[in-house]
Amino acid sequence: LTVTGHVSVTGTLTGNASAISVGSMIVNASGTYTATSGTTTITSETSSHAFRVSGSGTLANSDGTILITTPAETRIKMNGTGNIHNLTINHASCVVFTHTDSAGITVEGDLTITAGTLNTSEQGGSDKNLTVTGDVDVTGTLTGNASAVTVGGIRINSGGTYLATSGTTEVTNRFTGTSNLWKNDGGTFTHNNGTVKFTDNDHSLVKELTFYNLEQASSLGDYALSWETQSGTACTILGNLTITRGDFEIHAAGNTLDIHGQTILNGSSDTGARFNNDKNQTATITHHGIVTINGGTYHVEDGATVNMAGIRNLGGVVD
């Protein structure tokens, strides 16, 4: 089905497994779009919206993909029932989520930004929380503003940019087909003084140069986060490192680690919180701020150099 103009749904539009291409689509109150299990391509906009599900309207996503290819800045508005499954942004300008009935929007599958920008801030309004249960693959730009951003795994490709939220980016799983929760393959990560929190369920890699605040909070205490530098041999945290659960390690023994804020281990007997658990670090580790061990274990490799502004052990182990 190809419609070059606008599609307005008050009854029911059923896509089955067809290729659907429309100028724009609004699912009105009492309307239902039972989407194709393939791709619904949106090529233009009406009333500043490329795709809109109004209050009392319904999107049954059929595990399909919404592809936005509009040539100018436009909006996606999800005020009715249902969530987008996969969302792909491939255009030259900006897509803004608007969602006036709640604080945020959920993508049940993958978010792919091939070109253009996805912005979580409603134009002239508030920042909208973004939850993506699957992968986020960025070759264009993802702008997080001050939104709460939760994703499965994230990859920032060469030419791509993640302008991070000033709040927390939570990463919950590996990027499909890799061992990485976070994989910067030559793109740009602008930390915006925010926190990146890893809550994965496996032993996983993180590929990046610099974070502001970083928190390791694996779903089980024996899971390890291993940091491989994007390039060079230096890993840097400009703010605080907090280990709530699991192991924090540097992937290459010869890479340096600089933490400019505090280092806080908050583990307990049933969660585990361990710094340098593999004990293989040979390059210098420098804590410019205080190291506080509320619970858990701080490991030091024999012969390694560790510089500290100070240490407080309030119930953990230094090994």
Coordinates of C-alpha atoms in Angstrom, one line a residue:
L1 CA 0.0 0.0 0.0
T2 CA 1.4 3.4 -1.1
V3 CA -0.3 6.7 -0.2
T4 CA 1.6 9.8 -1.2
G5 CA -0.6 12.0 1.0
H6 CA -1.9 11.9 4.5
V7 CA -3.6 8.9 6.1
S8 CA -6.2 9.5 8.8
V9 CA -7.5 6.4 10.7
T10 CA -10.8 6.5 12.6
G11 CA -11.8 2.9 11.8
T12 CA -9.2 0.2 11.4
L13 CA -6.3 -0.1 9.0
T14 CA -4.7 -3.5 8.9
G15 CA -1.2 -3.8 7.4
N16 CA -0.6 -7.6 7.6
A17 CA 2.9 -8.2 6.2
S18 CA 2.5 -5.6 3.5
A19 CA 5.0 -2.8 2.7
I20 CA 3.2 0.3 3.7
S21 CA 4.4 3.8 2.6
V22 CA 2.4 6.9 3.5
G23 CA 3.0 10.6 3.5
S24 CA 1.9 10.9 7.2
M25 CA -0.4 9.0 9.5
I26 CA -2.7 10.0 12.4
V27 CA -4.6 7.4 14.3
N28 CA -7.6 9.3 15.7
A29 CA -9.6 8.6 18.8
S30 CA -11.4 5.2 18.4
G31 CA -9.1 4.4 15.4
T32 CA -6.7 1.4 15.2
Y33 CA -3.7 0.8 13.1
T34 CA -2.8 -2.9 13.2
A35 CA 0.6 -2.3 11.7
T36 CA 2.4 -4.4 9.1
S37 CA 4.9 -6.8 10.5
G38 CA 7.2 -5.3 7.9
T39 CA 8.0 -1.6 7.6
T40 CA 5.7 1.4 7.7
T41 CA 7.5 4.2 5.9
I42 CA 6.6 7.8 6.7
T43 CA 7.7 10.3 4.1
S44 CA 6.2 13.7 5.1
E45 CA 4.1 15.3 7.8
T46 CA 0.7 16.9 8.6
S47 CA 0.2 19.5 11.3
S48 CA 3.9 19.1 12.2
H49 CA 3.5 15.4 12.9
A50 CA 4.8 12.4 10.8
F51 CA 3.1 9.8 13.0
R52 CA 0.6 10.4 15.7
V53 CA -1.6 8.1 17.8
S54 CA -4.2 10.4 19.5
G55 CA -5.9 9.7 22.9
S56 CA -8.1 6.6 22.7
G57 CA -6.4 5.6 19.4
T58 CA -4.6 2.3 19.2
L59 CA -1.3 1.1 17.7
A60 CA -1.0 -2.7 17.5
N61 CA 2.6 -2.8 16.4
S62 CA 2.8 -6.4 15.1
D63 CA 6.6 -6.3 15.9
G64 CA 7.0 -4.2 12.8
T65 CA 9.2 -1.1 12.0
I66 CA 8.2 2.6 11.7
L67 CA 10.7 4.3 9.4
I68 CA 10.7 8.1 9.4
T69 CA 12.2 9.7 6.2
T70 CA 10.6 13.1 6.3
P71 CA 12.9 15.9 4.9
A72 CA 12.2 18.4 7.6
E73 CA 11.9 18.6 11.4
T74 CA 8.8 16.7 12.5
R75 CA 7.2 15.0 15.5
I76 CA 6.1 11.6 16.7
K77 CA 3.2 11.7 19.2
M78 CA 2.1 8.7 21.2
N79 CA -0.9 9.6 23.3
G80 CA -3.1 6.5 22.8
T81 CA -2.7 2.8 23.4
G82 CA 0.4 0.8 22.3
N83 CA 4.1 1.4 21.7
I84 CA 6.2 1.5 18.6
H85 CA 8.2 -1.8 18.1
N86 CA 11.2 -0.9 16.0
L87 CA 11.9 2.8 15.1
T88 CA 14.3 3.9 12.4
I89 CA 15.1 7.6 11.8
N90 CA 16.6 8.2 8.4
H91 CA 16.3 11.9 7.4
A92 CA 18.1 15.2 7.2
S93 CA 16.7 17.0 10.1
C94 CA 15.1 16.3 13.5
V95 CA 12.4 14.1 15.0
V96 CA 11.0 15.2 18.4
F97 CA 8.9 12.9 20.6
T98 CA 5.8 14.5 22.0
H99 CA 3.7 12.7 24.6
T100 CA 1.5 15.0 26.6
D101 CA -0.4 12.3 28.6
S102 CA 2.7 10.8 30.3
A103 CA 6.3 11.5 31.0
G104 CA 7.9 9.4 28.2
I105 CA 7.8 7.1 25.3
T106 CA 8.8 3.4 24.9
V107 CA 10.3 1.7 21.8
E108 CA 9.7 -2.0 22.4
G109 CA 12.4 -3.2 20.0
D110 CA 15.4 -1.4 18.4
L111 CA 16.0 2.3 17.8
T112 CA 18.2 3.0 14.7
I113 CA 19.2 6.5 13.8
T114 CA 20.8 6.2 10.4
A115 CA 20.7 10.0 9.6
G116 CA 19.3 13.1 11.3
T117 CA 18.5 13.6 15.0
L118 CA 16.2 12.1 17.5
N119 CA 15.6 14.7 20.3
T120 CA 13.9 13.7 23.5
S121 CA 12.9 17.3 24.3
E122 CA 9.4 18.4 23.2
Q123 CA 9.7 21.7 21.3
G124 CA 8.6 24.4 23.6
G125 CA 7.9 21.8 26.3
S126 CA 9.5 19.4 28.7
D127 CA 12.0 16.6 28.3
K128 CA 10.4 13.2 27.6
N129 CA 11.9 10.0 29.1
L130 CA 13.0 7.4 26.5
T131 CA 13.0 3.7 27.0
V132 CA 14.3 1.3 24.3
T133 CA 14.1 -2.3 25.3
G134 CA 16.4 -3.4 22.4
D135 CA 19.5 -2.0 20.8
V136 CA 20.2 1.7 20.0
D137 CA 22.3 2.0 16.9
V138 CA 23.5 5.6 16.2
T139 CA 25.0 6.9 13.0
G140 CA 23.0 10.2 13.2
T141 CA 22.5 12.0 16.5
L142 CA 20.6 11.0 19.7
T143 CA 20.0 14.0 22.0
G144 CA 19.1 13.1 25.5
N145 CA 18.7 16.6 27.2
A146 CA 17.7 15.9 30.8
S147 CA 15.6 12.9 30.1
A148 CA 15.8 9.5 31.8
V149 CA 17.2 7.3 29.1
T150 CA 17.1 3.5 29.3
V151 CA 18.4 1.3 26.5
G152 CA 19.3 -2.3 25.9
G153 CA 22.8 -2.1 24.3
I154 CA 24.2 1.0 22.5
R155 CA 26.6 1.4 19.6
I156 CA 27.8 4.8 18.4
N157 CA 29.1 4.4 14.9
S158 CA 31.7 6.5 13.1
G159 CA 30.0 9.8 12.3
G160 CA 27.3 9.2 15.0
T161 CA 26.8 11.2 18.1
Y162 CA 25.2 10.6 21.5
L163 CA 24.6 13.9 23.2
A164 CA 23.8 12.3 26.5
T165 CA 21.2 13.2 29.1
S166 CA 22.5 15.2 32.0
G167 CA 20.6 12.7 34.1
T168 CA 21.2 8.9 33.9
T169 CA 21.6 6.7 30.8
E170 CA 20.9 3.2 32.0
V171 CA 22.2 0.3 29.8
T172 CA 20.6 -3.0 30.5
N173 CA 21.9 -5.5 28.0
R174 CA 24.5 -6.4 25.4
F175 CA 24.3 -4.9 21.9
T176 CA 23.1 -7.8 19.7
G177 CA 25.9 -9.9 18.2
T178 CA 28.6 -8.4 20.4
S179 CA 30.0 -8.7 23.9
N180 CA 29.6 -5.0 24.4
L181 CA 27.0 -3.2 26.4
W182 CA 28.4 0.1 25.1
K183 CA 30.4 0.2 21.9
N184 CA 31.9 3.5 20.6
D185 CA 33.2 2.6 17.1
G186 CA 34.7 6.0 16.3
G187 CA 31.6 8.2 17.0
T188 CA 31.2 11.1 19.5
F189 CA 30.0 10.7 23.1
T190 CA 29.2 14.0 24.8
H191 CA 28.7 13.2 28.5
N192 CA 26.8 16.4 29.4
N193 CA 27.9 15.8 33.1
G194 CA 25.5 12.9 33.2
T195 CA 25.7 9.3 34.6
V196 CA 26.0 6.1 32.7
K197 CA 24.7 3.1 34.7
F198 CA 25.3 -0.5 33.6
T199 CA 22.7 -3.0 34.9
D200 CA 23.6 -5.9 32.6
N201 CA 23.1 -9.6 33.1
D202 CA 26.4 -11.0 31.9
H203 CA 30.2 -10.5 31.7
S204 CA 30.4 -7.7 29.2
L205 CA 32.7 -5.1 27.6
V206 CA 32.4 -1.3 27.5
K207 CA 34.3 0.5 24.7
E208 CA 34.8 4.3 25.4
L209 CA 37.4 6.8 26.2
T210 CA 35.8 9.0 28.9
F211 CA 32.7 9.0 31.1
Y212 CA 31.6 11.6 33.5
N213 CA 29.9 9.6 36.3
L214 CA 29.9 5.8 35.9
E215 CA 28.0 3.2 37.9
Q216 CA 28.4 -0.6 37.8
A217 CA 25.2 -2.2 39.0
S218 CA 25.0 -5.7 37.4
S219 CA 22.0 -7.8 38.0
L220 CA 24.2 -10.4 39.8
G221 CA 27.1 -9.8 42.0
D222 CA 29.6 -12.0 40.1
Y223 CA 29.1 -10.3 36.7
A224 CA 32.0 -8.2 35.5
L225 CA 32.1 -5.0 33.5
S226 CA 35.4 -4.8 31.6
W227 CA 36.4 -1.4 30.1
E228 CA 38.3 -1.4 26.8
T229 CA 39.5 2.0 25.7
Q230 CA 38.2 3.3 22.3
S231 CA 41.7 4.3 21.3
G232 CA 45.0 4.8 23.1
T233 CA 45.7 3.4 26.5
A234 CA 43.9 5.8 28.9
C235 CA 40.5 5.3 30.6
T236 CA 39.1 8.4 32.3
I237 CA 36.2 9.1 34.6
L238 CA 35.8 12.8 35.1
G239 CA 33.2 12.5 38.0
N240 CA 32.5 9.6 40.3
L241 CA 32.8 5.8 40.0
T242 CA 30.2 3.9 42.0
I243 CA 30.2 0.1 42.2
T244 CA 26.9 -1.1 43.6
R245 CA 27.0 -4.7 42.4
G246 CA 29.4 -6.8 40.3
D247 CA 33.1 -6.4 39.2
F248 CA 34.7 -3.4 37.7
E249 CA 37.8 -4.1 35.6
I250 CA 40.0 -2.5 33.0
H251 CA 40.2 -4.9 30.0
A252 CA 43.9 -4.3 29.1
A253 CA 46.3 -4.6 32.0
G254 CA 48.5 -1.9 30.5
N255 CA 45.8 0.8 30.3
T256 CA 45.8 3.6 32.9
L257 CA 42.8 4.6 34.8
D258 CA 42.1 8.1 36.1
I259 CA 39.1 8.8 38.4
H260 CA 38.8 12.5 39.1
G261 CA 35.8 12.3 41.5
Q262 CA 35.1 9.8 44.3
T263 CA 35.3 6.1 44.1
I264 CA 32.5 4.4 46.1
L265 CA 32.0 0.7 46.7
N266 CA 28.6 0.0 48.0
G267 CA 28.5 -3.8 48.0
S268 CA 27.0 -6.1 50.6
S269 CA 27.6 -9.7 51.3
D270 CA 24.9 -10.9 48.9
T271 CA 25.6 -8.5 46.0
G272 CA 29.3 -8.1 45.7
A273 CA 31.1 -4.9 44.7
R274 CA 34.7 -5.4 43.5
F275 CA 37.2 -3.0 42.1
N276 CA 39.9 -4.5 39.8
N277 CA 38.7 -8.0 40.6
D278 CA 40.9 -9.7 38.0
K279 CA 44.0 -8.2 39.8
N280 CA 46.0 -8.0 36.6
Q281 CA 46.4 -4.2 36.3
T282 CA 50.1 -3.2 35.7
A283 CA 49.6 0.5 34.6
T284 CA 48.9 3.3 37.0
I285 CA 45.5 3.8 38.7
T286 CA 45.0 7.3 40.0
H287 CA 42.1 8.3 42.4
H288 CA 42.1 12.1 42.5
G289 CA 39.2 11.9 45.0
I290 CA 38.5 9.8 48.1
V291 CA 38.0 6.0 47.9
T292 CA 35.2 5.0 50.2
I293 CA 34.5 1.3 50.8
N294 CA 31.1 0.8 52.4
G295 CA 31.2 -2.8 51.5
G296 CA 32.9 -5.0 48.9
T297 CA 36.5 -5.5 47.9
Y298 CA 39.2 -3.2 46.5
H299 CA 41.9 -5.3 44.8
V300 CA 45.5 -4.1 44.1
E301 CA 47.8 -6.1 41.9
D302 CA 51.2 -6.8 43.4
G303 CA 53.8 -4.3 42.1
A304 CA 51.1 -2.0 40.5
T305 CA 51.1 1.7 41.2
V306 CA 47.9 3.1 42.8
N307 CA 47.7 6.8 43.7
M308 CA 44.9 7.9 46.1
A309 CA 43.8 11.2 47.6
G310 CA 42.6 9.2 50.5
I311 CA 40.8 6.0 51.5
R312 CA 38.0 5.2 54.0
N313 CA 37.2 1.5 54.7
L314 CA 33.9 1.4 56.5
G315 CA 33.2 -2.3 56.1
G316 CA 34.9 -3.8 53.1
V317 CA 38.2 -5.4 52.2
V318 CA 41.4 -4.1 50.7
D319 CA 43.2 -7.0 49.1

